[in-house]
Coordinates of C-alpha atoms in Angstrom, one line a residue:
Chain A
N1 CA 35.9 119.0 95.3
A2 CA 32.5 120.6 95.5
G3 CA 30.3 117.5 94.9
V4 CA 26.8 118.5 94.0
T5 CA 26.0 122.2 94.1
Q6 CA 22.4 123.6 93.9
T7 CA 21.5 127.2 93.2
P8 CA 19.6 129.1 94.5
K9 CA 19.3 127.8 98.1
F10 CA 16.1 129.8 98.7
R11 CA 13.6 131.5 96.5
V12 CA 10.1 133.0 96.9
L13 CA 7.9 133.1 93.9
K14 CA 4.5 134.4 93.1
T15 CA 1.9 132.1 91.5
G16 CA 2.5 132.0 87.8
Q17 CA 6.1 133.1 87.8
S18 CA 8.8 130.9 86.3
M19 CA 12.2 129.9 87.6
T20 CA 15.0 127.5 87.0
L21 CA 17.0 125.5 89.7
L22 CA 20.5 124.6 88.7
C23 CA 22.3 121.5 89.8
A24 CA 26.0 121.1 89.0
Q25 CA 28.2 118.1 89.9
D26 CA 32.0 117.8 89.4
M27 CA 32.3 114.0 90.0
N28 CA 31.7 113.0 86.3
H29 CA 28.6 111.2 87.4
E30 CA 26.3 109.8 84.6
Y31 CA 23.1 109.9 86.5
M32 CA 21.4 112.9 87.9
Y33 CA 18.0 113.3 89.7
W34 CA 15.7 115.9 91.0
Y35 CA 13.6 115.1 94.1
R36 CA 11.1 117.1 96.1
Q37 CA 10.7 116.7 99.8
D38 CA 7.5 117.6 101.6
P39 CA 6.7 117.4 105.3
G40 CA 5.8 113.9 106.4
M41 CA 6.5 112.3 103.1
G42 CA 9.5 110.5 101.6
L43 CA 11.5 111.9 98.8
R44 CA 9.7 111.9 95.5
L45 CA 11.4 111.7 92.2
I46 CA 10.5 114.5 89.7
H47 CA 12.7 113.8 86.7
Y48 CA 16.0 112.1 86.2
S49 CA 18.7 111.8 83.6
V50 CA 20.9 108.8 82.7
G51 CA 23.4 110.8 80.7
E52 CA 24.1 114.0 78.8
G53 CA 21.2 114.9 76.5
T54 CA 18.7 112.5 78.1
T55 CA 15.9 113.1 80.5
A56 CA 13.0 111.0 81.8
K57 CA 9.9 111.5 84.0
G58 CA 9.9 110.3 87.6
E59 CA 7.0 109.9 90.0
V60 CA 5.7 113.5 90.1
P61 CA 6.8 115.3 86.8
D62 CA 3.8 117.5 86.2
G63 CA 4.5 121.2 86.2
Y64 CA 8.3 120.7 85.8
N65 CA 10.7 120.5 82.9
V66 CA 14.3 119.5 82.9
S67 CA 17.3 119.7 80.7
R68 CA 20.7 118.1 80.7
L69 CA 22.7 119.8 77.9
K70 CA 26.0 119.3 79.7
K71 CA 27.0 116.2 81.7
Q72 CA 27.7 118.2 84.7
N73 CA 24.5 120.2 84.8
F74 CA 20.9 119.3 85.4
L75 CA 18.3 122.1 85.3
L76 CA 14.9 122.0 86.8
G77 CA 12.4 124.5 85.5
L78 CA 9.0 125.6 86.7
E79 CA 7.2 127.4 83.9
S80 CA 4.2 128.6 85.9
A81 CA 4.7 128.1 89.6
A82 CA 1.8 127.0 91.8
P83 CA 1.5 127.0 95.6
S84 CA 1.5 123.1 95.4
Q85 CA 5.1 123.4 94.3
T86 CA 6.2 124.9 97.6
S87 CA 8.7 122.3 98.7
V88 CA 12.4 121.6 99.3
Y89 CA 14.1 120.4 96.1
F90 CA 17.1 118.1 96.2
C91 CA 19.4 117.3 93.3
A92 CA 21.4 114.1 93.5
S93 CA 23.8 112.3 91.3
S94 CA 25.3 108.8 91.0
L95 CA 28.0 107.2 89.0
E96 CA 25.5 104.8 87.5
G97 CA 22.0 103.8 88.3
G98 CA 19.4 101.3 87.4
S99 CA 20.5 98.4 89.6
G100 CA 20.9 100.6 92.6
A101 CA 24.5 99.7 92.6
N102 CA 25.8 103.2 93.2
V103 CA 25.5 105.6 96.1
L104 CA 23.7 108.9 95.7
T105 CA 25.4 112.2 96.4
F106 CA 23.0 115.0 97.3
G107 CA 23.1 118.7 97.0
A108 CA 22.2 120.8 100.0
G109 CA 18.7 121.5 98.9
S110 CA 16.7 124.5 97.5
R111 CA 13.8 125.8 99.5
L112 CA 11.1 127.2 97.2
T113 CA 8.0 129.0 98.4
V114 CA 5.2 129.9 96.0
L115 CA 2.8 132.5 97.3
Chain B
K1 CA 0.4 99.9 102.2
N2 CA 3.8 101.5 101.6
E3 CA 6.4 99.4 100.0
V4 CA 9.0 100.7 102.4
E5 CA 8.1 101.0 106.1
Q6 CA 10.3 102.4 108.7
S7 CA 9.9 102.1 112.5
P8 CA 9.8 103.9 114.7
Q9 CA 8.6 107.1 113.2
N10 CA 10.1 109.1 116.0
L11 CA 12.7 108.0 118.6
T12 CA 14.0 110.0 121.6
A13 CA 16.9 108.5 123.6
Q14 CA 19.5 109.5 126.1
E15 CA 23.1 110.0 125.2
G16 CA 25.0 106.7 125.3
E17 CA 22.0 104.5 124.5
F18 CA 22.1 101.8 121.7
I19 CA 19.8 102.8 118.9
T20 CA 18.0 100.6 116.5
I21 CA 16.0 101.8 113.5
N22 CA 14.1 99.3 111.4
C23 CA 13.2 99.2 107.7
S24 CA 10.9 96.6 106.1
Y25 CA 10.1 96.3 102.4
S26 CA 7.7 94.3 100.3
V27 CA 9.5 94.1 96.9
G28 CA 12.5 92.2 95.7
I29 CA 15.5 94.5 95.8
S30 CA 19.0 94.7 94.4
A31 CA 20.2 97.1 97.1
L32 CA 19.1 99.0 100.2
H33 CA 20.3 102.4 101.2
W34 CA 20.5 104.2 104.5
L35 CA 20.8 107.9 104.5
Q36 CA 21.0 110.6 107.1
Q37 CA 19.4 114.1 107.0
H38 CA 20.4 116.6 109.6
P39 CA 18.3 119.5 110.7
G40 CA 18.9 122.2 108.1
G41 CA 18.4 119.7 105.3
G42 CA 21.6 118.1 103.9
I43 CA 21.2 114.4 103.0
V44 CA 24.2 112.1 103.2
S45 CA 24.4 108.4 102.2
L46 CA 25.5 106.2 105.0
F47 CA 25.3 102.7 103.6
M48 CA 24.3 100.8 100.5
L49 CA 24.0 97.1 101.1
S50 CA 22.6 94.0 99.4
S51 CA 23.5 91.4 101.9
G52 CA 25.0 90.9 105.4
K53 CA 26.3 93.7 107.4
K54 CA 28.3 96.9 107.1
K55 CA 30.0 99.0 109.8
H56 CA 31.3 102.5 109.7
G57 CA 32.4 104.0 113.0
R58 CA 29.5 103.7 115.5
L59 CA 27.0 102.9 112.8
I60 CA 26.1 99.4 111.8
A61 CA 23.7 98.3 109.0
T62 CA 22.3 94.8 108.6
I63 CA 20.0 93.3 106.0
N64 CA 18.1 90.0 105.9
I65 CA 17.0 89.5 102.3
Q66 CA 14.8 86.5 103.0
E67 CA 12.9 88.5 105.7
K68 CA 12.9 91.7 103.6
H69 CA 14.2 93.6 106.6
S70 CA 17.1 95.9 107.5
S71 CA 18.2 97.6 110.7
L72 CA 20.4 100.5 111.3
H73 CA 22.2 100.5 114.7
I74 CA 24.0 103.3 116.5
T75 CA 26.3 102.4 119.3
A76 CA 27.1 104.9 122.1
S77 CA 24.7 107.5 120.7
H78 CA 25.6 111.1 120.9
P79 CA 23.5 114.3 120.5
R80 CA 25.2 114.9 117.1
D81 CA 23.5 111.7 115.9
S82 CA 20.2 113.6 116.1
A83 CA 18.8 113.5 112.5
V84 CA 16.3 111.9 110.3
Y85 CA 17.4 108.5 109.1
I86 CA 16.0 107.4 105.7
C87 CA 15.8 103.9 104.2
A88 CA 15.4 103.5 100.4
V89 CA 15.4 100.4 98.2
S90 CA 16.3 99.7 94.6
P91 CA 13.7 97.3 93.2
C92 CA 15.0 94.4 91.2
M93 CA 12.7 94.7 88.3
D94 CA 12.7 98.5 88.0
S95 CA 14.1 99.8 84.8
N96 CA 13.3 103.4 85.7
Y97 CA 16.1 104.0 88.1
Q98 CA 13.6 104.9 90.8
L99 CA 14.3 104.2 94.4
I100 CA 11.4 103.6 96.8
W101 CA 11.8 105.8 99.8
G102 CA 10.7 105.3 103.4
A103 CA 9.3 108.3 105.2
G104 CA 12.2 108.5 107.6
T105 CA 12.8 108.0 111.4
K106 CA 13.4 111.2 113.4
L107 CA 16.0 110.5 116.1
I108 CA 16.7 112.9 119.0
I109 CA 19.5 112.1 121.3
K110 CA 19.4 114.1 124.6
P111 CA 22.5 114.9 126.5

């Protein structure tokens, strides 16, 4: 049982390049989330999804796009990377959401550096 | 003012000491989460609670809804407990499924 798997774990990009982070979960969770973590700050929600085919903006969505074509996968795209997007990105999933009644399961993180 | 405040920001203690990390929040909540992040990054959920107290091994989490305060205790601390401990809350009125996160408490346990 793999839980939540993120790929790639590390990536270095040049400004203006594009890339996609993949998050896959095998727990049949409905809700999936992308967070970024920067030094000295709490986790910040980028985008989230409450089910297959749905996406919604979080706290810091600018510069990112997401897709949830399959229930088990949640993709985070950077169309034109900027140095401000240098961060560690975490994917998480939960059985449900909203009321906070369910525990989050996190991936191991993806460290992205934009030069 | 942050809606979720953790204290202390940093804590260094000797192996065996009893550890307390505090979390105060200013909004009505439906649940409060405690998570652990080890050096190297992985984040693990420890507890989710909406009232009272929960215990798992040497970890105990308590919450006082009236005082809007939660504590995470570690008994007989060990160097492997060294990590960042994060508090997050689920606001009652939020329909956007967004947790409010504390900035974390960095704990170092020295042998």
